[in-house]
PDB file of C-alpha atoms in Angstrom:
ATOM      1  CA  MET A  21      73.135  63.953  68.943  1.00 55.00           C
ATOM      2  CA  THR A  22      76.223  66.593  69.185  1.00 62.00           C
ATOM      3  CA  GLN A  23      76.513  70.165  70.224  1.00 57.00           C
ATOM      4  CA  SER A  24      76.861  71.253  66.897  1.00 65.00           C
ATOM      5  CA  ASP A  25      74.219  69.301  65.335  1.00 65.00           C
ATOM      6  CA  LEU A  26      71.556  70.843  67.902  1.00 60.00           C
ATOM      7  CA  LEU A  27      72.410  73.719  66.223  1.00 63.00           C
ATOM      8  CA  THR A  28      72.223  72.640  62.633  1.00 73.00           C
ATOM      9  CA  GLY A  29      69.123  71.196  62.898  1.00 74.00           C
ATOM     10  CA  LEU A  30      67.339  73.367  65.597  1.00 78.00           C
ATOM     11  CA  GLY A  31      68.787  77.065  64.994  1.00 81.00           C
ATOM     12  CA  PRO A  32      66.219  77.839  61.825  1.00 85.00           C
ATOM     13  CA  LEU A  33      62.950  76.513  64.098  1.00 85.00           C
ATOM     14  CA  LEU A  34      64.936  78.456  67.102  1.00 84.00           C
ATOM     15  CA  LYS A  35      65.202  81.641  65.493  1.00 87.00           C
ATOM     16  CA  ALA A  36      61.835  82.078  63.837  1.00 87.00           C
ATOM     17  CA  GLU A  37      60.207  80.972  67.355  1.00 86.00           C
ATOM     18  CA  CYS A  38      62.484  83.876  69.283  1.00 86.00           C
ATOM     19  CA  ALA A  39      61.386  86.157  66.516  1.00 86.00           C
ATOM     20  CA  ALA A  40      57.714  85.356  67.215  1.00 86.00           C
ATOM     21  CA  GLU A  41      58.171  85.188  71.246  1.00 84.00           C
ATOM     22  CA  ALA A  42      59.858  88.655  71.751  1.00 82.00           C
ATOM     23  CA  ALA A  43      57.784  90.380  68.685  1.00 76.00           C
ATOM     24  CA  ALA A  44      54.920  89.841  71.104  1.00 74.00           C
ATOM     25  CA  ALA A  45      56.764  90.531  74.748  1.00 65.00           C
ATOM     26  CA  GLY A  46      58.104  93.716  73.584  1.00 67.00           C
ATOM     27  CA  GLY A  47      61.024  94.886  74.961  1.00 70.00           C
ATOM     28  CA  VAL A  48      63.065  92.060  74.717  1.00 79.00           C
ATOM     29  CA  GLU A  49      65.129  90.928  71.948  1.00 85.00           C
ATOM     30  CA  ALA A  50      65.066  87.623  69.989  1.00 87.00           C
ATOM     31  CA  ALA A  51      68.711  87.483  69.770  1.00 87.00           C
ATOM     32  CA  ASP A  52      68.887  87.425  73.733  1.00 86.00           C
ATOM     33  CA  LEU A  53      65.877  85.565  74.298  1.00 86.00           C
ATOM     34  CA  GLU A  54      68.000  82.847  71.528  1.00 87.00           C
ATOM     35  CA  GLN A  55      70.853  82.832  73.560  1.00 87.00           C
ATOM     36  CA  GLY A  56      69.061  82.009  76.864  1.00 87.00           C
ATOM     37  CA  VAL A  57      67.278  79.507  75.089  1.00 86.00           C
ATOM     38  CA  TRP A  58      70.670  77.874  73.989  1.00 82.00           C
ATOM     39  CA  LEU A  59      71.831  78.010  77.932  1.00 84.00           C
ATOM     40  CA  ARG A  60      68.821  76.365  79.199  1.00 83.00           C
ATOM     41  CA  LEU A  61      68.579  73.619  76.359  1.00 79.00           C
ATOM     42  CA  LEU A  62      73.013  72.582  77.362  1.00 76.00           C
ATOM     43  CA  ASP A  63      72.113  72.955  80.577  1.00 77.00           C
ATOM     44  CA  ASP A  64      69.722  70.741  80.924  1.00 74.00           C
ATOM     45  CA  GLY A  65      72.259  67.732  80.303  1.00 69.00           C
ATOM     46  CA  ARG A  66      69.196  65.871  77.832  1.00 67.00           C
ATOM     47  CA  THR A  67      70.557  64.887  73.804  1.00 64.00           C
ATOM     48  CA  ALA A  68      67.204  64.719  72.447  1.00 72.00           C
ATOM     49  CA  VAL A  69      65.921  67.980  71.362  1.00 75.00           C
ATOM     50  CA  THR A  70      62.602  67.788  69.869  1.00 78.00           C
ATOM     51  CA  ALA A  71      60.450  71.120  68.136  1.00 78.00           C
ATOM     52  CA  VAL A  72      57.900  70.568  70.804  1.00 83.00           C
ATOM     53  CA  ARG A  73      60.461  71.233  73.871  1.00 82.00           C
ATOM     54  CA  LEU A  74      62.078  73.761  71.966  1.00 83.00           C
ATOM     55  CA  ARG A  75      58.988  75.971  71.830  1.00 85.00           C
ATOM     56  CA  ALA A  76      58.254  74.919  75.198  1.00 86.00           C
ATOM     57  CA  THR A  77      61.540  75.936  76.005  1.00 87.00           C
ATOM     58  CA  VAL A  78      61.272  79.577  74.129  1.00 88.00           C
ATOM     59  CA  ARG A  79      58.292  80.418  75.924  1.00 88.00           C
ATOM     60  CA  ALA A  80      59.764  79.901  79.650  1.00 87.00           C
ATOM     61  CA  GLU A  81      62.731  82.248  79.049  1.00 88.00           C
ATOM     62  CA  ALA A  82      60.142  84.564  77.402  1.00 87.00           C
ATOM     63  CA  ARG A  83      58.184  84.703  80.569  1.00 86.00           C
ATOM     64  CA  SER A  84      61.867  84.533  82.270  1.00 85.00           C
ATOM     65  CA  ALA A  85      62.611  87.695  79.988  1.00 84.00           C
ATOM     66  CA  ARG A  86      59.526  89.994  80.624  1.00 82.00           C
ATOM     67  CA  ARG A  87      59.490  88.857  84.420  1.00 82.00           C
ATOM     68  CA  ARG A  88      62.945  90.723  84.610  1.00 80.00           C
ATOM     69  CA  ALA A  89      62.047  93.583  81.657  1.00 78.00           C
ATOM     70  CA  ARG A  90      59.613  94.876  84.264  1.00 77.00           C
ATOM     71  CA  ARG A  91      62.015  94.228  87.491  1.00 79.00           C
ATOM     72  CA  GLU A  92      65.300  95.670  85.413  1.00 77.00           C
ATOM     73  CA  VAL A  93      66.282  99.623  85.610  1.00 74.00           C
ATOM     74  CA  PRO A  94      68.477 101.122  83.119  1.00 76.00           C
ATOM     75  CA  TYR A  95      71.951 102.510  84.737  1.00 77.00           C
ATOM     76  CA  ASP A  96      71.621 106.090  85.000  1.00 80.00           C
ATOM     77  CA  PRO A  97      75.305 107.496  86.667  1.00 80.00           C
ATOM     78  CA  THR A  98      73.623 111.222  87.323  1.00 83.00           C
ATOM     79  CA  ALA A  99      70.362 109.611  88.800  1.00 80.00           C
ATOM     80  CA  GLN A 100      70.317 109.291  92.809  1.00 77.00           C
ATOM     81  CA  PRO A 101      69.852 106.294  93.815  1.00 70.00           C
ATOM     82  CA  PRO A 102      66.467 105.154  95.097  1.00 66.00           C
ATOM     83  CA  PRO A 103      65.258 105.707  98.649  1.00 72.00           C
ATOM     84  CA  THR A 104      65.131 101.493 100.069  1.00 70.00           C
ATOM     85  CA  THR A 105      61.737 100.619 100.065  1.00 73.00           C
ATOM     86  CA  THR A 106      61.775  97.172 101.918  1.00 80.00           C
ATOM     87  CA  PRO A 107      58.872  96.624 103.084  1.00 79.00           C
ATOM     88  CA  GLY A 108      59.157  95.931 106.517  1.00 84.00           C
ATOM     89  CA  VAL A 109      58.304  92.952 108.844  1.00 90.00           C
ATOM     90  CA  GLU A 110      54.586  93.875 110.026  1.00 92.00           C
ATOM     91  CA  GLN A 111      53.641  94.430 105.963  1.00 90.00           C
ATOM     92  CA  THR A 112      55.246  91.329 104.656  1.00 91.00           C
ATOM     93  CA  VAL A 113      52.788  90.159 107.467  1.00 93.00           C
ATOM     94  CA  LEU A 114      49.796  91.613 106.378  1.00 93.00           C
ATOM     95  CA  ASP A 115      50.522  90.850 102.812  1.00 92.00           C
ATOM     96  CA  ALA A 116      51.319  86.994 103.133  1.00 93.00           C
ATOM     97  CA  GLU A 117      47.345  87.696 104.836  1.00 93.00           C
ATOM     98  CA  ALA A 118      45.673  89.490 102.323  1.00 90.00           C
ATOM     99  CA  ARG A 119      47.214  86.863 100.051  1.00 89.00           C
ATOM    100  CA  ARG A 120      45.532  83.532 102.186  1.00 91.00           C
ATOM    101  CA  GLU A 121      42.411  85.551 102.802  1.00 90.00           C
ATOM    102  CA  LEU A 122      42.160  85.869  98.958  1.00 89.00           C
ATOM    103  CA  ARG A 123      43.122  82.345  97.880  1.00 89.00           C
ATOM    104  CA  ALA A 124      39.827  81.244 100.630  1.00 92.00           C
ATOM    105  CA  ALA A 125      37.519  83.477  98.921  1.00 91.00           C
ATOM    106  CA  VAL A 126      38.417  81.863  95.718  1.00 93.00           C
ATOM    107  CA  ARG A 127      37.973  79.106  97.497  1.00 93.00           C
ATOM    108  CA  ARG A 128      34.404  79.111  98.420  1.00 93.00           C
ATOM    109  CA  LEU A 129      33.514  80.411  94.391  1.00 94.00           C
ATOM    110  CA  PRO A 130      31.222  78.673  93.088  1.00 93.00           C
ATOM    111  CA  GLY A 131      31.552  75.571  90.170  1.00 91.00           C
ATOM    112  CA  ARG A 132      34.333  75.965  88.124  1.00 90.00           C
ATOM    113  CA  CYS A 133      35.699  79.279  89.876  1.00 93.00           C
ATOM    114  CA  PRO A 134      38.000  78.151  92.008  1.00 94.00           C
ATOM    115  CA  ARG A 135      40.442  75.632  89.989  1.00 93.00           C
ATOM    116  CA  LEU A 136      39.966  78.723  87.189  1.00 93.00           C
ATOM    117  CA  LEU A 137      40.993  81.528  88.899  1.00 92.00           C
ATOM    118  CA  GLY A 138      43.482  79.574  91.190  1.00 90.00           C
ATOM    119  CA  ALA A 139      45.447  79.029  87.545  1.00 90.00           C
ATOM    120  CA  LEU A 140      45.224  82.375  87.001  1.00 88.00           C
ATOM    121  CA  LEU A 141      47.216  83.031  90.098  1.00 85.00           C
ATOM    122  CA  SER A 142      49.176  80.286  90.185  1.00 85.00           C
ATOM    123  CA  ALA A 143      53.264  81.147  90.704  1.00 82.00           C
ATOM    124  CA  ASN A 144      54.384  79.746  87.681  1.00 84.00           C
ATOM    125  CA  ASP A 145      52.193  81.846  85.367  1.00 83.00           C
ATOM    126  CA  PRO A 146      51.187  79.646  83.174  1.00 88.00           C
ATOM    127  CA  THR A 147      49.368  80.860  79.713  1.00 88.00           C
ATOM    128  CA  TYR A 148      46.024  81.010  78.846  1.00 88.00           C
ATOM    129  CA  ARG A 149      47.263  77.448  76.696  1.00 90.00           C
ATOM    130  CA  GLU A 150      48.495  75.711  79.236  1.00 90.00           C
ATOM    131  CA  ILE A 151      45.365  76.988  81.653  1.00 91.00           C
ATOM    132  CA  ALA A 152      43.129  75.945  78.991  1.00 92.00           C
ATOM    133  CA  GLY A 153      44.619  72.450  78.205  1.00 92.00           C
ATOM    134  CA  LYS A 154      44.660  72.038  82.543  1.00 91.00           C
ATOM    135  CA  LEU A 155      41.082  72.603  83.017  1.00 91.00           C
ATOM    136  CA  GLY A 156      39.961  71.272  80.369  1.00 92.00           C
ATOM    137  CA  MET A 157      38.501  74.065  78.347  1.00 91.00           C
ATOM    138  CA  SER A 158      38.490  75.761  75.269  1.00 91.00           C
ATOM    139  CA  GLN A 159      40.667  78.592  74.952  1.00 90.00           C
ATOM    140  CA  GLY A 160      38.461  81.232  74.254  1.00 91.00           C
ATOM    141  CA  SER A 161      35.835  80.634  77.158  1.00 91.00           C
ATOM    142  CA  LEU A 162      38.579  81.562  79.326  1.00 91.00           C
ATOM    143  CA  GLY A 163      37.907  84.721  79.428  1.00 90.00           C
ATOM    144  CA  PRO A 164      34.182  85.128  79.785  1.00 93.00           C
ATOM    145  CA  VAL A 165      34.456  82.345  82.497  1.00 93.00           C
ATOM    146  CA  ARG A 166      36.978  84.248  83.905  1.00 93.00           C
ATOM    147  CA  SER A 167      34.819  88.155  84.053  1.00 94.00           C
ATOM    148  CA  ARG A 168      31.920  86.092  85.983  1.00 94.00           C
ATOM    149  CA  CYS A 169      33.612  84.739  88.686  1.00 94.00           C
ATOM    150  CA  LEU A 170      35.807  87.791  89.583  1.00 93.00           C
ATOM    151  CA  GLY A 171      32.455  89.479  89.419  1.00 94.00           C
ATOM    152  CA  CYS A 172      30.748  86.783  91.514  1.00 93.00           C
ATOM    153  CA  LEU A 173      33.950  87.468  93.865  1.00 93.00           C
ATOM    154  CA  ARG A 174      33.454  90.656  93.645  1.00 92.00           C
ATOM    155  CA  ARG A 175      29.971  90.503  95.300  1.00 91.00           C
ATOM    156  CA  MET A 176      31.139  87.970  97.686  1.00 89.00           C
ATOM    157  CA  LEU A 177      33.879  90.078  98.873  1.00 87.00           C
ATOM    158  CA  LEU A 178      31.588  93.342  99.484  1.00 88.00           C
ATOM    159  CA  ALA A 179      29.094  91.004 100.544  1.00 86.00           C
ATOM    160  CA  GLU A 180      31.553  90.495 103.579  1.00 82.00           C
ATOM    161  CA  ILE A 181      32.993  94.027 104.008  1.00 79.00           C
ATOM    162  CA  ALA A 182      29.387  95.439 104.379  1.00 74.00           C
ATOM    163  CA  ALA A 183      28.197  92.968 106.820  1.00 66.00           C
ATOM    164  CA  PRO A 184      30.901  92.592 109.822  1.00 59.00           C
TER     165      PRO A 184
END
């Protein structure tokens, strides 16, 4: 399948998927999202593009665009440059230790909680649908189970803090 065949065959589906993701993302334009998806697909080098792969690529690009939009700040030539707020070595070490302690506390939780909270803390930023599929749970039960697990984690950490 040539690149022009890709464009004509998948163009309408890609436009629709990008419009839907852009509307849900807020702050991300559908045309920018579409351009990023095309670049991902063409850089990948594979010629077989299915509708499932196209949708997965749109979701991945939308997540990436949302993360970029949170970090980016519009350029204002009249504004003063922000002070450098790069954390020092001490703060970096303290942050890493806090993350290790949190993950250790999550592993001590009962039942399904360690797997669920581990998936939510994942660096991949998975969607609820992906987490539900991975854990074999219904997507609608993730929220209530997550709430119970966070409550259990909160009680466990409060007990550890209260008892030296």
